[in-house]
Short mmCIF file of C-alpha atoms and ligand atoms in Angstrom, two decimals:
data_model
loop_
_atom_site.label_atom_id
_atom_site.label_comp_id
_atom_site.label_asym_id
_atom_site.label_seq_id
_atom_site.Cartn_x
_atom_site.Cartn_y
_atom_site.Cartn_z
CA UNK U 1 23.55 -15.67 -16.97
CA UNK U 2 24.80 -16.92 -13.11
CA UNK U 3 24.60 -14.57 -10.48
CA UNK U 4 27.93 -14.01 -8.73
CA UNK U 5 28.77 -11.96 -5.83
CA UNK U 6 25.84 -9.94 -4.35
CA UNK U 7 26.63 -6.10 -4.86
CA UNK U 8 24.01 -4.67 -3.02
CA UNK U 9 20.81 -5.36 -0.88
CA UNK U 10 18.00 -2.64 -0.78
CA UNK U 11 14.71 -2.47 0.45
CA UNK U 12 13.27 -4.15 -2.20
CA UNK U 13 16.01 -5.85 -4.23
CA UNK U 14 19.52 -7.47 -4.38
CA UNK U 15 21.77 -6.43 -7.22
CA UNK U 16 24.24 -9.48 -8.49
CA UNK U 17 27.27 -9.01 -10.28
CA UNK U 18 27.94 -11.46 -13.18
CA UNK U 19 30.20 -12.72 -15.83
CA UNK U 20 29.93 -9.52 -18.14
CA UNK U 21 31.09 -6.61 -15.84
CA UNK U 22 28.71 -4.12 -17.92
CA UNK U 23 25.67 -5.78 -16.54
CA UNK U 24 24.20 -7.07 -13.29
CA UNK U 25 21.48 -9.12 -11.81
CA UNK U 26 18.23 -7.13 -10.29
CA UNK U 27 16.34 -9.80 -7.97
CA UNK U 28 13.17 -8.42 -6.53
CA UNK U 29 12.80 -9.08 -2.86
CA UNK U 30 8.67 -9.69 -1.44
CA UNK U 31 10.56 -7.47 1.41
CA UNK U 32 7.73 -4.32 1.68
CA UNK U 33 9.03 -1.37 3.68
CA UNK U 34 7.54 2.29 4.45
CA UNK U 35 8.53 5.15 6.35
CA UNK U 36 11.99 4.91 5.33
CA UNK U 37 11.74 1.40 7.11
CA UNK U 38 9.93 1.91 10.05
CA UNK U 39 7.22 -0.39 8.93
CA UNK U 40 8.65 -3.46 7.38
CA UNK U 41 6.70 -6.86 6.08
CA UNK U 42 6.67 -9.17 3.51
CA UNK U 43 3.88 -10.07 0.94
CA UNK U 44 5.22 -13.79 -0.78
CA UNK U 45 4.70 -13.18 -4.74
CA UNK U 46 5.02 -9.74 -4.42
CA UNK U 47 8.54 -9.82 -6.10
CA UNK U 48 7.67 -11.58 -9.39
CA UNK U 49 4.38 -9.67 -9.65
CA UNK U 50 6.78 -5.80 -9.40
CA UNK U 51 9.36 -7.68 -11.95
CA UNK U 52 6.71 -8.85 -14.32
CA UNK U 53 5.10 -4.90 -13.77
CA UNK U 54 8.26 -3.15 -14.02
CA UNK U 55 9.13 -5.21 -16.89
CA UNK U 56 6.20 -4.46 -18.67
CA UNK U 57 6.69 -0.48 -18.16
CA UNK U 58 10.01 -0.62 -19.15
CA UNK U 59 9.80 -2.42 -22.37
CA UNK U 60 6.81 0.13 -23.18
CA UNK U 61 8.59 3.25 -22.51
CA UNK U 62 11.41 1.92 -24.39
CA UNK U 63 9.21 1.30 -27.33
CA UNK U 64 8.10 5.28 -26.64
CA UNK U 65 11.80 6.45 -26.89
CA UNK U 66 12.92 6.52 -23.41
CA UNK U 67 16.57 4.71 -22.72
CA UNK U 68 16.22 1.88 -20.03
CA UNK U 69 18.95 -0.06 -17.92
CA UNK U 70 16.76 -3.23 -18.98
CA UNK U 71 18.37 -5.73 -21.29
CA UNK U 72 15.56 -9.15 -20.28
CA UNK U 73 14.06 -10.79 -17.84
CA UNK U 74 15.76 -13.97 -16.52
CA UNK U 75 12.96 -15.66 -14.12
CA UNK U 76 10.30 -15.07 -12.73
CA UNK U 77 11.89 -12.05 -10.16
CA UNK U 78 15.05 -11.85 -11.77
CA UNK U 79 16.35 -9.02 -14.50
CA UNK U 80 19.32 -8.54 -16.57
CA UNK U 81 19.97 -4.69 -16.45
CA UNK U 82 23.24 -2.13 -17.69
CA UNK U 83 25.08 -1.49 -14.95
CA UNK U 84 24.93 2.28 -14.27
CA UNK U 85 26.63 4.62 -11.74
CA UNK U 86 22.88 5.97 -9.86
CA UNK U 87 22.09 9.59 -9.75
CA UNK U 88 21.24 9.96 -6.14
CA UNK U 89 17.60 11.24 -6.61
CA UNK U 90 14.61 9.94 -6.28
CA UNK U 91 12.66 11.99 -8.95
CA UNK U 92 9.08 12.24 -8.43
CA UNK U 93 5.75 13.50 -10.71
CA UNK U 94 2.89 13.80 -9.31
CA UNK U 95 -0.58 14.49 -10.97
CA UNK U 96 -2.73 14.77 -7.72
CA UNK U 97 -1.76 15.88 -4.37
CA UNK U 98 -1.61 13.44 -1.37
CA UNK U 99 0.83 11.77 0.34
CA UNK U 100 3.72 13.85 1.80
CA UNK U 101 2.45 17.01 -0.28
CA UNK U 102 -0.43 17.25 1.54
CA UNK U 103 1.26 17.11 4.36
CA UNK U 104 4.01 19.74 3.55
CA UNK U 105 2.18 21.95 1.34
CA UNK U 106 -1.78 21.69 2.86
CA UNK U 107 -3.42 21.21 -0.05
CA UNK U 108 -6.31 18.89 -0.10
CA UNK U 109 -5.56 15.45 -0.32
CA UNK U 110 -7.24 14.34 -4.11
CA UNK U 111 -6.73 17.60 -5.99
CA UNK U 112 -5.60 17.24 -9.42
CA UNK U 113 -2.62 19.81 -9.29
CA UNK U 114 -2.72 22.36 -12.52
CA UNK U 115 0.33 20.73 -14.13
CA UNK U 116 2.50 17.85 -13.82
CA UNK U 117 5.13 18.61 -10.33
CA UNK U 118 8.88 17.27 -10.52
CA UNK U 119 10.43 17.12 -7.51
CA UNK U 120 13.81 15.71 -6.51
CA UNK U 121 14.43 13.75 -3.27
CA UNK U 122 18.12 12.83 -2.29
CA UNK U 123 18.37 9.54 -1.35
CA UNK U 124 19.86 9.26 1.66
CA UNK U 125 18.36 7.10 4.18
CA UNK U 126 20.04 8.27 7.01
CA UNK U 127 19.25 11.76 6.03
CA UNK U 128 15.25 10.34 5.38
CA UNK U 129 15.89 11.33 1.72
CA UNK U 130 14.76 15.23 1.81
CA UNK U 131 13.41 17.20 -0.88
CA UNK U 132 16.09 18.74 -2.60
CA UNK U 133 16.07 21.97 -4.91
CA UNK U 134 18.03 22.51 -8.32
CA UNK U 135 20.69 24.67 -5.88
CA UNK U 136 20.94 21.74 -3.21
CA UNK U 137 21.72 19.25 -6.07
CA UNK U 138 24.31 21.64 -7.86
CA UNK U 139 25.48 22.38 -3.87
CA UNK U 140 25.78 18.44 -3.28
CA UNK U 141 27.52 17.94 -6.77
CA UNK U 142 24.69 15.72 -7.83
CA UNK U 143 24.13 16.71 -10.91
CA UNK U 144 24.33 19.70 -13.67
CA UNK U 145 21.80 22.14 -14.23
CA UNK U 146 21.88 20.45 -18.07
CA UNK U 147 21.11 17.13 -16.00
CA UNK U 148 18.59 18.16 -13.67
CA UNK U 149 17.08 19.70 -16.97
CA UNK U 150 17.42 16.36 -18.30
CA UNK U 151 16.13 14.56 -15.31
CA UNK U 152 12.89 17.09 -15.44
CA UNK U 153 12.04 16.60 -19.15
CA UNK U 154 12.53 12.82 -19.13
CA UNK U 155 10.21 12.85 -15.59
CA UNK U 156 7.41 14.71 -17.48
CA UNK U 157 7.73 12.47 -20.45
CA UNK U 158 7.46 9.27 -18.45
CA UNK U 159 4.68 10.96 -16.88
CA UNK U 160 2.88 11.52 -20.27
CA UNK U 161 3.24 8.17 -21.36
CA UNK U 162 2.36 6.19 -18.04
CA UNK U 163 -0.93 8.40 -17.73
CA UNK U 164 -2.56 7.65 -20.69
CA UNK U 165 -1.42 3.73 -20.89
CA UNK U 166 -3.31 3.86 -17.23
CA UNK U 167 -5.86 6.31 -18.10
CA UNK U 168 -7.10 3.36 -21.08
CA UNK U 169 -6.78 0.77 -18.29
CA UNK U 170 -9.04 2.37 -15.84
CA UNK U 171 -6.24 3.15 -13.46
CA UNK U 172 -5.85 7.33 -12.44
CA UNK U 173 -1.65 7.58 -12.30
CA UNK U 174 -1.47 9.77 -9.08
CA UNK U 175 2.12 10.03 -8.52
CA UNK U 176 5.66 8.16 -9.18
CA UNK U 177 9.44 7.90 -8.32
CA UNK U 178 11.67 6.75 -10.68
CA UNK U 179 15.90 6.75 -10.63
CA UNK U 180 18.31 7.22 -13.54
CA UNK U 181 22.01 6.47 -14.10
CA UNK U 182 24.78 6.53 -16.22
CA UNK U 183 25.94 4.07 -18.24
CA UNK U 184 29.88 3.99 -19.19
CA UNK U 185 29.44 5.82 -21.88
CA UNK U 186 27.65 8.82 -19.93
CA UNK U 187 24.52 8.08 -21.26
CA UNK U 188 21.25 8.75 -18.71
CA UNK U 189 19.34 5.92 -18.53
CA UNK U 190 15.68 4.78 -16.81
CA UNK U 191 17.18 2.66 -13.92
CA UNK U 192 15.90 1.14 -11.13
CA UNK U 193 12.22 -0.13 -11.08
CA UNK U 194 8.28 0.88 -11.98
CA UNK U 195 6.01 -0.83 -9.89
CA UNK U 196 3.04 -0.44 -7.44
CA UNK U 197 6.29 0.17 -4.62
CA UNK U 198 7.09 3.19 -6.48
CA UNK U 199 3.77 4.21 -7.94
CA UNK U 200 0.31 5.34 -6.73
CA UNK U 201 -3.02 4.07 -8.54
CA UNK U 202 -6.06 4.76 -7.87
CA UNK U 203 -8.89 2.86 -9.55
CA UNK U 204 -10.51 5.48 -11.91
CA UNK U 205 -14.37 4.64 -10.95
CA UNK U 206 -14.13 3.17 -7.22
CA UNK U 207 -10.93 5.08 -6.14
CA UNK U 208 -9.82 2.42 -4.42
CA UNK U 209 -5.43 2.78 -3.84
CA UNK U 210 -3.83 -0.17 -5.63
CA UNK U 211 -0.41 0.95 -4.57
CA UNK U 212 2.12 0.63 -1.44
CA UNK U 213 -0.41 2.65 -0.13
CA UNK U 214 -2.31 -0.30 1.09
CA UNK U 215 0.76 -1.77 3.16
CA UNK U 216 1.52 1.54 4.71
CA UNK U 217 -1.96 2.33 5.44
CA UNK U 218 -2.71 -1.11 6.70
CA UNK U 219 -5.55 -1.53 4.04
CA UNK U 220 -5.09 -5.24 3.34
CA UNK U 221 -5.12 -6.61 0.42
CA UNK U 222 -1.54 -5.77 -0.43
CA UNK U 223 -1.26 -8.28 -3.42
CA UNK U 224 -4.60 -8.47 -5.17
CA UNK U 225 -4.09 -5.20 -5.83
CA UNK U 226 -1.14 -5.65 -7.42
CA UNK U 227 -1.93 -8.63 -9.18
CA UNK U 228 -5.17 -6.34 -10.43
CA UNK U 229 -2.32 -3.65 -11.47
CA UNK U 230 -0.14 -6.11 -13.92
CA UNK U 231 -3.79 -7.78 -15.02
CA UNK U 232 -4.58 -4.04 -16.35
CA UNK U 233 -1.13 -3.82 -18.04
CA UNK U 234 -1.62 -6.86 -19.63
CA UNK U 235 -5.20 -6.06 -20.97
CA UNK U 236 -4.81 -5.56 -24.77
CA UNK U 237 -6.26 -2.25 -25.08
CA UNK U 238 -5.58 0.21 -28.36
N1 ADP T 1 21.06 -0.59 -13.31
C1 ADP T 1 21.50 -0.33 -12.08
N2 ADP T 1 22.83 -0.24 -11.82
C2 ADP T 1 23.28 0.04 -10.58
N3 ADP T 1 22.48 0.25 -9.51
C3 ADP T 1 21.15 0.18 -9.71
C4 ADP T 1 20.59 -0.11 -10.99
N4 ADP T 1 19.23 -0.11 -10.88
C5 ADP T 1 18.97 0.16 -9.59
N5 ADP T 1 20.10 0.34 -8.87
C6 ADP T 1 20.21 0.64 -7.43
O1 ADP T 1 20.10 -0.60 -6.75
C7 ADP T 1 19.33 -0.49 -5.57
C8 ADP T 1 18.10 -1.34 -5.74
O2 ADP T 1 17.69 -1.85 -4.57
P1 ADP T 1 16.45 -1.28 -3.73
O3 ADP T 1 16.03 -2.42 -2.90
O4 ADP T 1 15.46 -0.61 -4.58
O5 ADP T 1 17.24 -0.20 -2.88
P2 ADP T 1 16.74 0.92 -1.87
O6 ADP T 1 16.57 0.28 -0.55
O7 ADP T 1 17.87 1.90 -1.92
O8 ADP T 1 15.46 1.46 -2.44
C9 ADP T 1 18.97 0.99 -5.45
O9 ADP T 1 19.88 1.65 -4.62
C10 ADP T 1 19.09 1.50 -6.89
O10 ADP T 1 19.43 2.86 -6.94
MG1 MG T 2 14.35 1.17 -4.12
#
C-alpha cells in the first residue's frame, strides 16, 4: 500500500491517504512535543519504537475484545489503519494522581486514587485542550450521553486490561489518553495511538518514569526508556 497525498500532520504523526479511501497511512514522526508545544525536540528512533509499542497494545486489546482502527503494520513507523471521523476528546484514566491533577486538584503527587478517573479533554490546541464535563460535550455537540457512556466504559476497560499486562511486566500504569472514532458504519473504534507519548509508567520497584515524562521534565534518557517499555511488552510472560 503507497502513500498518497498527506492528510494531516500532528505532533507526532502524518496521516496518508491511499488507494482504498476506507483506510489511511499513520507514519510516526521522532517529533516529541509538551506543553501543548511549547517544548518541542526530536529523539531519532523514537517513531518506530511508539509504532512497534502501539502496535503491540493494539493487537492485544483487540485480542481482549476492544475494536481498533488497526488493520497492520507496513514498516518499521508506518501503519495501515480504518479511516474514522475522530471524536474530539482526549479521554484519559488515571490510576495515580500526578501530572496536571495534582496541580488542579492538590492531591499528592503518587497517590493511588480509590478508583479508576475518566476524564475528557477537548482537543483543541488553540483552546490548550480543557477538561471538559459530560454537559460541555453534549453543549459542544461532541458526543451523546449514550457515547460519552460508551467512551467511559471502553476507557475503564482499556484501563483494566493495560494494568495488569504492565502490572506482570513490572511496569505501574499511572495514567493514559487514548482517542476513538467512527468508522462509516458508525461503529466506535480505538483510534489513534498507545505509546510512552500518551502513557505514564513508572517502574514498579525503582519508580523511575519511563514515559514523555522524561522529555518534559528534562530527565534524559528519553529513548532507553522507551526501548525498556516495548522490551517489557515483548517479554513472554503468562
Ligand atoms: N484512524 C484514524 N482516522 C482519522 N484520523 C485519525 C486516526 N487515528 C488518529 N487520527 C488523528 O490523526 C492525528 C494524528 O496525529 P498526531 O500527531 O497524534 O496529532 P496531534 O498533534 O493532534 O496529537 C490526530 O489528530 C488523531 O486524532
Ligand atoms: Mg496525538
Amino acid at each position: 500500500m503507497k502513500k498518497l497525498e498527506l492528510l494531516y500532520e500532528g505532533k507526532g504523526k502524518k496521516l496518508y491517504k491511499c488507494k482504498d479511501e476506507d483506510l489511511l497511512i499513520s507514519e510516526f514522526k521522532d517529533d516529541l512535543t509538551a506543553f501543548n508545544a511549547q517544548k518541542t525536540g526530536q529523539e531519532k528512533g523514537k517513531g518506530a519504537l511508539n509504532c512497534k509499542i502501539s502496535t503491540e497494545l493494539f493487537k492485544l486489546l483487540e485480542e481482549n475484545g476492544i475494536k481498533t482502527h488497526l488493520v497492520k503494520t507496513l514498516s518499521e513507523n508506518e501503519q495501515l489503519v480504518k479511516k474514522v471521523d475522530i471524536i474530539p476528546l482526549e479521554v484519559v484514566v488515571r490510576n495515580v494522581a500526578t501530572g496536571s491533577l495534582v496541580k488542579r486538584l492538590g492531591i499528592k503527587d503518587g497517590t493511588v486514587l480509590p478508583f479508576a478517573l475518566v476524564e475528557f479533554y477537548y482537543k483543541d490546541d488553540e483552546l490548550g485542550d480543557p477538561l471538559l464535563n459530560d454537559e460541555h460535550c453534549l453543549l459542544l455537540d461532541i458526543a451523546s450521553e449514550n457515547e460519552l457512556e460508551t467512551l467511559k466504559i471502553l476507557g475503564r476497560e482499556i484501563n483494566t486490561i493495560l494494568k495488569s499486562f504492565f502490572l506482570k511486566r513490572g511496569l505501574n500504569l499511572i495514567d493514559f489518553k487514548v482517542e476513538f472514532g467512527k468508522d462509516k458504519e458508525g461503529n466506535i473504534l480505538l483510534s489513534d495511538e498507545i505509546s510512552p507519548d500518551s502513557c505514564r509508567f513508572w517502574d514498579v520497584k525503582t519508580k523511575e518514569k519511563l514515559d514523555k515524562d522524561r522529555f518534559r521534565q528534562g530527565l534524559g534518557g528519553v529513548k532507553m526508556a522507551y526501548e525498556e517499555v516495548l522490551d517489557r511488552i515483548l517479554k513472554d510472560i503468562k
